[in-house]
XYZ file of C-alpha atoms in Angstrom:
566
model
C 236.550 84.371 -35.445
C 234.448 82.681 -38.087
C 235.725 79.250 -37.052
C 234.890 80.039 -33.407
C 231.283 80.977 -34.138
C 230.994 77.979 -36.432
C 232.205 75.809 -33.544
C 229.603 77.351 -31.212
C 226.837 76.815 -33.753
C 227.831 73.162 -34.117
C 227.947 72.679 -30.329
C 224.775 74.224 -28.882
C 225.420 73.031 -25.313
C 228.806 74.719 -25.260
C 227.198 77.830 -26.790
C 224.552 77.868 -24.040
C 226.894 77.576 -21.085
C 229.520 79.808 -22.669
C 226.829 82.498 -22.867
C 225.673 81.807 -19.303
C 229.240 81.929 -17.972
C 229.991 85.230 -19.700
C 226.677 86.612 -18.433
C 227.488 85.772 -14.829
C 230.976 87.251 -15.193
C 229.628 90.442 -16.773
C 226.930 90.646 -14.096
C 229.602 90.754 -11.389
C 231.317 93.769 -12.906
C 230.323 96.929 -11.041
C 231.116 100.621 -11.325
C 230.813 102.410 -7.983
C 228.656 99.577 -6.722
C 226.312 99.426 -9.710
C 226.278 96.808 -12.429
C 224.074 95.040 -14.934
C 223.530 91.873 -12.945
C 223.667 88.476 -14.583
C 220.139 88.594 -16.032
C 220.579 91.842 -17.943
C 224.095 90.649 -18.728
C 222.593 87.548 -20.354
C 220.579 89.675 -22.786
C 223.630 91.773 -23.630
C 226.010 88.825 -24.040
C 223.504 86.741 -26.010
C 222.650 89.619 -28.362
C 226.301 90.611 -28.916
C 227.352 87.039 -29.705
C 224.420 86.607 -32.078
C 225.012 89.928 -33.869
C 228.759 89.281 -34.087
C 228.183 85.817 -35.558
C 225.696 87.226 -38.095
C 228.476 89.402 -39.571
C 230.072 86.114 -40.694
C 226.777 84.786 -42.027
C 226.346 82.468 -39.033
C 223.013 82.409 -37.227
C 223.293 81.364 -33.588
C 220.031 79.942 -32.329
C 219.008 77.554 -29.572
C 216.025 75.293 -29.194
C 212.789 76.901 -27.970
C 211.930 73.823 -25.902
C 215.042 74.354 -23.773
C 214.316 78.069 -23.482
C 210.760 77.549 -22.258
C 211.689 74.651 -19.977
C 214.136 76.772 -18.017
C 211.670 79.666 -17.890
C 208.949 77.407 -16.527
C 211.302 76.064 -13.849
C 212.082 79.666 -12.921
C 208.408 80.585 -12.640
C 207.704 77.620 -10.407
C 210.665 78.617 -8.230
C 209.298 82.159 -7.916
C 205.973 80.752 -6.752
C 207.731 78.665 -4.105
C 209.606 81.735 -2.845
C 206.753 84.210 -2.621
C 204.039 81.733 -1.607
C 204.009 82.163 2.197
C 204.206 85.965 2.117
C 201.676 86.191 -0.693
C 199.179 84.333 1.498
C 200.137 86.533 4.460
C 199.389 89.615 2.345
C 195.727 88.660 2.476
C 195.726 89.227 6.228
C 194.165 92.321 7.758
C 197.411 93.599 9.283
C 199.088 93.608 5.869
C 196.393 95.393 3.900
C 198.237 98.733 3.797
C 201.437 97.186 2.472
C 199.432 95.058 0.029
C 197.607 98.109 -1.320
C 200.888 99.905 -2.032
C 202.324 96.739 -3.570
C 199.375 96.577 -5.967
C 199.420 100.305 -6.714
C 203.030 100.448 -7.958
C 202.762 97.656 -10.585
C 199.387 98.927 -11.803
C 200.806 102.433 -12.262
C 203.837 100.994 -14.030
C 201.615 98.993 -16.379
C 199.442 102.013 -17.193
C 202.443 104.252 -17.884
C 204.049 101.636 -20.130
C 200.868 101.010 -22.130
C 200.061 104.709 -22.551
C 203.684 105.579 -23.386
C 203.957 102.782 -25.937
C 200.786 103.910 -27.665
C 201.729 107.616 -27.684
C 205.241 106.901 -28.952
C 203.902 104.418 -31.529
C 206.539 101.858 -30.577
C 206.879 98.507 -32.381
C 205.150 95.361 -31.196
C 207.124 93.839 -28.334
C 208.372 97.115 -26.880
C 205.681 97.278 -24.186
C 206.576 93.915 -22.671
C 210.296 94.671 -22.668
C 209.824 98.170 -21.224
C 207.661 96.807 -18.408
C 210.201 94.096 -17.598
C 213.158 96.488 -17.699
C 211.675 99.588 -16.071
C 210.150 97.543 -13.243
C 213.243 95.290 -12.996
C 211.077 92.194 -13.332
C 212.935 89.957 -15.751
C 210.233 87.290 -15.490
C 207.871 89.628 -17.363
C 209.923 88.948 -20.501
C 208.553 85.424 -20.517
C 204.931 86.406 -19.980
C 205.259 89.092 -22.683
C 206.663 86.517 -25.060
C 203.849 84.154 -24.112
C 201.363 86.757 -25.405
C 203.106 86.581 -28.776
C 203.159 82.783 -28.814
C 199.478 82.602 -27.806
C 198.553 84.833 -30.733
C 196.695 87.395 -28.611
C 198.889 90.161 -30.067
C 198.267 90.917 -33.720
C 201.611 91.186 -35.508
C 201.945 93.610 -38.444
C 202.003 91.967 -41.899
C 205.374 90.437 -42.620
C 206.590 90.635 -38.987
C 207.701 87.198 -37.747
C 207.239 86.287 -34.057
C 211.040 86.281 -33.668
C 211.108 90.002 -34.455
C 208.524 90.706 -31.720
C 210.446 88.689 -29.131
C 213.628 90.411 -30.279
C 212.017 93.789 -29.604
C 211.027 92.561 -26.133
C 214.659 91.743 -25.396
C 215.893 94.993 -26.920
C 213.478 97.148 -24.913
C 214.335 95.264 -21.751
C 218.050 95.907 -22.233
C 217.548 99.638 -22.899
C 215.322 100.244 -19.869
C 216.836 97.837 -17.338
C 219.843 99.954 -16.339
C 217.793 102.956 -15.200
C 215.174 100.566 -13.854
C 217.818 99.181 -11.501
C 219.868 102.259 -10.674
C 216.869 104.600 -10.638
C 214.826 102.724 -8.048
C 217.883 102.336 -5.813
C 218.558 106.078 -5.876
C 214.884 106.952 -5.436
C 214.329 104.715 -2.426
C 217.630 105.725 -0.877
C 217.064 109.482 -1.102
C 213.252 109.822 -1.121
C 213.045 110.654 2.614
C 215.703 113.340 2.220
C 213.900 114.858 -0.775
C 210.682 114.783 1.257
C 212.324 116.520 4.198
C 211.952 113.452 6.416
C 214.615 112.142 8.792
C 214.423 108.419 8.058
C 217.314 107.686 10.421
C 215.354 109.216 13.309
C 212.223 107.341 12.206
C 214.197 104.091 12.238
C 215.550 104.854 15.725
C 212.025 105.553 16.950
C 210.803 102.277 15.479
C 213.721 100.398 17.027
C 212.955 101.899 20.427
C 209.259 101.071 20.143
C 209.751 97.539 18.896
C 213.096 96.855 20.571
C 214.721 95.556 17.415
C 218.347 94.825 16.865
C 219.984 95.324 13.518
C 220.129 92.120 11.468
C 223.011 93.570 9.464
C 225.177 93.381 12.557
C 224.638 89.617 12.941
C 228.002 88.134 11.755
C 230.392 86.046 13.777
C 230.415 86.999 17.419
C 231.499 85.480 20.700
C 228.421 86.816 22.434
C 225.613 84.418 23.222
C 222.403 85.542 24.825
C 222.039 82.309 26.783
C 224.528 80.274 28.721
C 224.995 77.038 30.646
C 227.122 76.795 33.798
C 227.666 74.234 36.538
C 227.813 74.971 40.298
C 228.529 72.792 43.305
C 225.709 73.254 45.796
C 227.290 74.438 49.080
C 224.837 77.150 50.110
C 222.546 75.718 52.864
C 219.771 78.141 51.868
C 219.414 76.413 48.484
C 219.712 72.833 49.748
C 216.744 70.543 50.477
C 214.517 72.345 47.974
C 212.892 70.700 45.028
C 213.812 72.007 41.587
C 210.281 73.380 41.280
C 210.725 75.340 44.554
C 214.119 76.627 43.442
C 212.596 77.794 40.147
C 209.775 79.503 41.957
C 212.280 81.548 43.950
C 214.589 82.108 40.954
C 212.457 82.076 37.774
C 215.303 83.496 35.662
C 217.150 80.158 35.854
C 216.498 76.710 34.450
C 217.913 73.641 36.163
C 219.114 71.632 33.196
C 220.899 68.746 34.872
C 221.948 67.530 38.333
C 224.892 65.231 39.044
C 225.062 63.382 42.351
C 228.006 61.227 43.369
C 229.375 61.497 39.835
C 226.194 60.303 38.177
C 223.563 62.327 36.329
C 220.154 62.149 38.035
C 218.267 64.406 35.622
C 216.250 67.518 36.423
C 212.697 66.490 37.265
C 210.670 69.229 39.020
C 210.218 67.120 42.195
C 213.916 66.246 42.525
C 215.267 67.495 45.881
C 218.605 69.311 45.678
C 221.252 68.215 48.201
C 224.500 69.714 49.333
C 227.365 68.457 47.198
C 225.195 68.132 44.079
C 226.569 69.651 40.884
C 223.788 71.683 39.328
C 223.847 72.806 35.701
C 221.966 76.088 35.361
C 220.760 77.615 32.108
C 219.701 81.206 31.583
C 220.682 84.544 30.142
C 224.284 85.580 30.689
C 223.154 88.547 32.745
C 221.249 86.257 35.096
C 224.038 83.708 35.411
C 226.461 86.404 36.552
C 223.967 88.348 38.663
C 223.672 86.073 41.715
C 227.165 84.716 42.190
C 227.214 82.272 45.099
C 223.506 81.479 44.925
C 224.365 77.780 44.899
C 228.089 77.737 45.434
C 231.311 77.876 43.423
C 231.325 77.326 39.670
C 232.903 74.029 38.600
C 233.925 72.684 35.172
C 231.989 69.451 35.584
C 231.912 67.737 32.210
C 229.191 65.245 33.098
C 226.835 67.923 34.410
C 227.409 70.091 31.364
C 227.104 67.252 28.842
C 223.575 68.246 27.952
C 222.407 67.494 24.396
C 221.960 70.622 22.275
C 219.828 70.975 19.183
C 219.021 73.380 16.368
C 215.907 73.599 14.293
C 213.812 75.784 12.066
C 210.367 76.322 13.543
C 207.523 77.273 11.238
C 205.011 79.512 13.010
C 201.601 77.843 12.716
C 200.217 77.739 16.268
C 197.232 79.991 16.920
C 198.696 80.687 20.347
C 201.878 82.101 18.772
C 200.564 83.997 15.734
C 200.177 87.682 16.534
C 202.178 87.424 19.767
C 205.273 89.598 20.396
C 208.482 87.793 21.254
C 208.474 89.238 24.765
C 205.393 87.165 25.580
C 207.618 84.065 25.586
C 209.884 85.401 28.344
C 207.699 83.763 30.968
C 207.339 80.451 29.113
C 209.228 77.353 30.144
C 211.643 77.669 27.200
C 212.996 81.073 28.289
C 216.715 80.935 28.912
C 217.075 77.509 27.313
C 216.925 78.437 23.629
C 218.381 81.214 21.546
C 216.558 82.791 18.616
C 219.247 83.507 16.047
C 217.126 84.641 13.095
C 213.576 85.157 11.853
C 212.784 84.891 8.159
C 209.638 86.203 6.535
C 209.250 85.144 2.897
C 212.903 84.111 2.909
C 214.011 87.580 4.067
C 215.625 88.050 7.520
C 213.762 90.650 9.550
C 214.934 92.571 12.635
C 214.350 90.834 15.953
C 213.062 92.736 18.960
C 210.937 92.264 22.049
C 207.935 93.709 20.210
C 208.504 91.784 16.974
C 205.152 90.145 16.271
C 205.112 86.639 14.866
C 203.115 86.046 11.708
C 201.875 82.789 10.299
C 204.540 81.030 8.242
C 207.436 82.987 9.740
C 210.461 80.725 10.181
C 212.332 80.922 13.494
C 215.911 79.646 13.652
C 216.390 78.213 17.147
C 219.397 76.721 18.943
C 219.497 75.468 22.505
C 218.851 72.550 24.802
C 217.283 69.631 22.997
C 214.180 69.289 25.206
C 213.648 73.050 25.063
C 213.864 73.114 21.255
C 211.266 70.359 21.133
C 209.075 72.296 23.546
C 209.508 75.463 21.446
C 208.166 73.567 18.467
C 205.124 72.519 20.472
C 204.484 76.114 21.566
C 205.100 77.859 18.243
C 204.443 75.529 15.357
C 206.253 72.805 13.466
C 209.875 71.791 13.945
C 211.892 71.137 10.797
C 215.497 70.042 10.783
C 217.922 71.659 8.327
C 217.877 69.466 5.229
C 219.455 69.458 1.788
C 217.005 66.923 0.335
C 214.587 67.952 -2.385
C 211.247 66.248 -2.909
C 211.379 65.627 -6.654
C 207.986 63.929 -6.600
C 206.380 67.134 -5.342
C 208.351 69.119 -7.925
C 206.935 66.954 -10.701
C 203.400 67.143 -9.302
C 203.669 70.915 -8.870
C 204.840 71.377 -12.449
C 201.986 69.252 -13.799
C 199.484 71.201 -11.695
C 200.902 74.467 -13.059
C 200.568 73.373 -16.671
C 196.967 72.291 -16.035
C 196.139 75.652 -14.422
C 197.733 77.361 -17.418
C 195.245 75.682 -19.755
C 192.318 77.492 -18.115
C 191.252 80.525 -20.145
C 188.290 82.853 -20.471
C 186.980 85.335 -23.048
C 188.354 88.898 -22.805
C 189.364 91.727 -25.142
C 187.818 89.924 -28.090
C 189.963 86.867 -27.545
C 190.525 84.170 -24.948
C 193.119 84.844 -22.279
C 194.408 82.934 -19.315
C 197.421 82.632 -17.087
C 199.247 80.460 -19.603
C 201.913 77.968 -18.604
C 204.069 80.577 -16.877
C 201.265 82.059 -14.805
C 199.921 78.617 -14.003
C 203.299 77.509 -12.690
C 203.551 80.668 -10.598
C 200.175 79.898 -9.005
C 201.134 76.250 -8.585
C 204.347 77.242 -6.790
C 202.359 79.473 -4.427
C 199.933 76.618 -3.693
C 202.726 74.094 -3.051
C 204.681 76.555 -0.883
C 201.572 77.331 1.162
C 200.823 73.644 1.727
C 204.429 72.758 2.517
C 204.670 75.699 4.915
C 201.830 74.129 6.874
C 203.078 70.550 6.767
C 206.766 71.468 6.450
C 207.865 67.987 5.438
C 205.640 67.941 2.367
C 207.279 69.212 -0.781
C 210.642 69.965 0.770
C 212.560 72.380 -1.458
C 215.582 73.824 0.372
C 216.495 77.433 -0.333
C 219.588 76.388 -2.268
C 217.547 74.155 -4.575
C 214.935 76.848 -5.091
C 217.658 79.389 -5.869
C 219.004 77.069 -8.568
C 215.536 76.868 -10.124
C 215.273 80.645 -10.132
C 218.798 81.777 -10.978
C 219.739 79.148 -13.551
C 216.230 79.026 -15.005
C 216.052 82.783 -15.583
C 219.588 83.394 -16.800
C 219.421 80.480 -19.268
C 216.044 81.645 -20.560
C 217.179 85.251 -21.001
C 220.487 84.178 -22.573
C 218.600 82.142 -25.189
C 216.232 85.065 -25.805
C 219.251 87.276 -26.448
C 220.899 84.738 -28.740
C 217.776 84.053 -30.767
C 216.829 87.727 -31.056
C 220.265 89.149 -31.737
C 220.278 88.650 -35.479
C 217.072 90.690 -35.879
C 217.967 93.553 -33.516
C 220.042 95.562 -35.989
C 217.164 95.534 -38.451
C 214.721 97.009 -35.897
C 216.867 99.395 -33.893
C 217.131 103.081 -34.777
C 218.272 105.963 -32.618
C 214.761 107.442 -32.473
C 213.165 104.168 -31.369
C 215.844 103.587 -28.733
C 215.356 107.091 -27.323
C 211.575 106.686 -27.163
C 211.939 103.336 -25.416
C 214.300 104.840 -22.852
C 211.994 107.807 -22.145
C 208.931 105.601 -21.644
C 210.939 103.299 -19.380
C 212.339 106.256 -17.430
C 208.851 107.595 -16.732
C 207.437 104.160 -15.838
C 210.321 103.557 -13.432
C 210.366 106.976 -11.767
C 206.751 108.004 -11.137
C 205.274 104.986 -9.239
C 207.724 105.086 -6.288
C 206.908 108.751 -5.634
C 203.170 108.003 -5.647
C 203.643 105.023 -3.338
C 205.731 107.112 -0.950
C 203.267 110.022 -0.884
C 200.269 107.799 -0.181
C 202.119 105.607 2.311
C 203.568 108.530 4.251
C 200.687 111.026 4.219
C 197.570 108.849 4.031
C 198.606 105.564 5.630
C 200.962 107.253 8.143
C 203.594 104.555 7.682
C 206.895 104.952 9.502
C 209.362 106.478 7.010
C 212.026 103.812 7.545
C 209.513 100.993 7.100
C 208.054 102.778 4.066
C 211.464 102.711 2.375
C 211.264 98.922 2.478
C 207.662 98.911 1.281
C 208.585 101.124 -1.682
C 211.441 98.786 -2.615
C 209.240 95.726 -2.173
C 206.485 97.274 -4.287
C 209.010 97.257 -7.114
C 210.000 93.655 -6.274
C 213.669 94.591 -5.925
C 215.790 93.836 -2.853
C 218.674 96.125 -3.908
C 216.940 99.388 -2.942
C 215.983 97.973 0.457
C 219.564 96.910 1.102
C 220.852 100.367 0.139
C 218.172 102.047 2.263
C 219.239 99.995 5.273
C 222.838 101.103 4.740
C 221.830 104.734 4.234
C 220.030 105.002 7.586
C 222.213 102.431 9.380
C 219.227 100.305 10.352
C 217.535 97.173 9.111
C 214.059 98.542 9.867
C 213.317 98.909 6.093
C 213.284 95.110 5.883
C 210.160 95.074 8.083
C 208.124 96.538 5.217
C 209.746 94.569 2.427
C 208.507 90.917 2.395
C 204.754 91.306 1.842
C 205.156 94.075 -0.773
C 207.880 92.041 -2.496
C 205.698 88.941 -2.791
C 202.610 90.743 -4.095
C 204.399 92.947 -6.627
C 206.493 90.018 -7.862
C 203.399 88.062 -8.791
C 201.655 91.026 -10.419
C 204.621 92.303 -12.425
C 205.314 88.839 -13.763
C 201.766 88.524 -15.101
C 201.639 92.156 -16.286
C 204.186 91.435 -19.013
C 201.393 89.566 -20.787
C 198.860 92.347 -20.284
C 201.312 95.042 -21.358
C 201.537 93.352 -24.744
C 197.789 92.792 -24.915
C 196.776 96.356 -24.013
C 199.498 98.244 -25.888
C 198.526 96.780 -29.262
């Protein structure tokens, strides 16, 4: 194998993507549904390759510029993702969720700092334990930044590489329980508390009228329909479209064909016998009054009505805070179908009582004029696009680096957000602006996911590779056990506190609180498992705001864990 590791050392690009590929493959391996994931897999693969190569006297190491570049791209991507919901968390109706989302990371930070001090763990352990126990891989970077900035005093003779190696080591030891533990806790907390979360979810569904987003899939059912009828009923003839609508508000006259030619559907158009009328409405309505106009006909010209689809960003003051049922009497009812609502990139259940919040994204399909009208009523229409505004990406990155240069005196030194924190803030700013203008700074979800996924896994893989050769020198059984115990405590206690306060003091619905508890740990896995456990997607209602707030805090807390623990 010596020749193989020599080849990898001589070809750093192949080494990098070989490590990334193995990490992704290892991350897909699961045992009873649980696995490392590609990020933790990157630490494991990178460290193993580096340690293995060191047995042949070969030191595998990759450039720090590449490592930090990918981490900075990841941090900017995180800011873009959480931006809209982070701003929403400042709203009055989200204060309870925001409080719990702040409480969990703060408790985690305190437990990690106190545990590290009591156990007298080496420099670097605190940052890695926080990142692993709270399943926030981004905290590795902010913890490492504390080392690079010199705010953490290293013991005599300890090189910075040893501290960053300990960060990676502690992360790897605590990440597995950090992931599995929070999933089990969120999934079974209601049962341990003697609460019927399934019944709570059913109650919430009945109150809000939600349907389960997990049941969305391919289906032949469509809420709205379009059918054509030949007008033969004398009672409906000689009325204007406006008069017909007044008598039958559940229908929309979409098109009228007369003598084989389309004559449109203006409100003052008078309907005549023999006209072919295209009606739009809910399926129930279209089948409720058979014979209202006359027999149904497959008239291609009448039914050739242009359809459209769009994503509508909720910005209108007249729409924010309104339940979906309030639009049943609007002039778009029956002409568009709402297929999905996303809040902070997370689909939420849709029901008659679902209240729209600023920067929600509504996925609409339907008649082209109605989709345009929906945009006017609700906010800003954006067409699905795969284009990425690279100019805004460059400007956002520069803004982040400038923000990162701002520091202030604290703890006998000068601290600031650093490049990583600055880019996180910059991403939030850009996402908030683009969510208002929609066409500014376009970064499709797929492009943002590349920034996050590739940026983080490459960064962590390089951390593992560069730290691997020093891990054997630092690791002992006693240190590993202490790290695991501190991580176990930091992972386990905060969710119970969040649940107790949320359930008993804030009186939050148990099913919604499951999502809040998962979001407060910035981990979607527990929310997904909770939804499966109670057969309802209600937990997702509490997830987005808590997820955004805790994600920002935990990322920054990696830095403060290092600062406060030593």
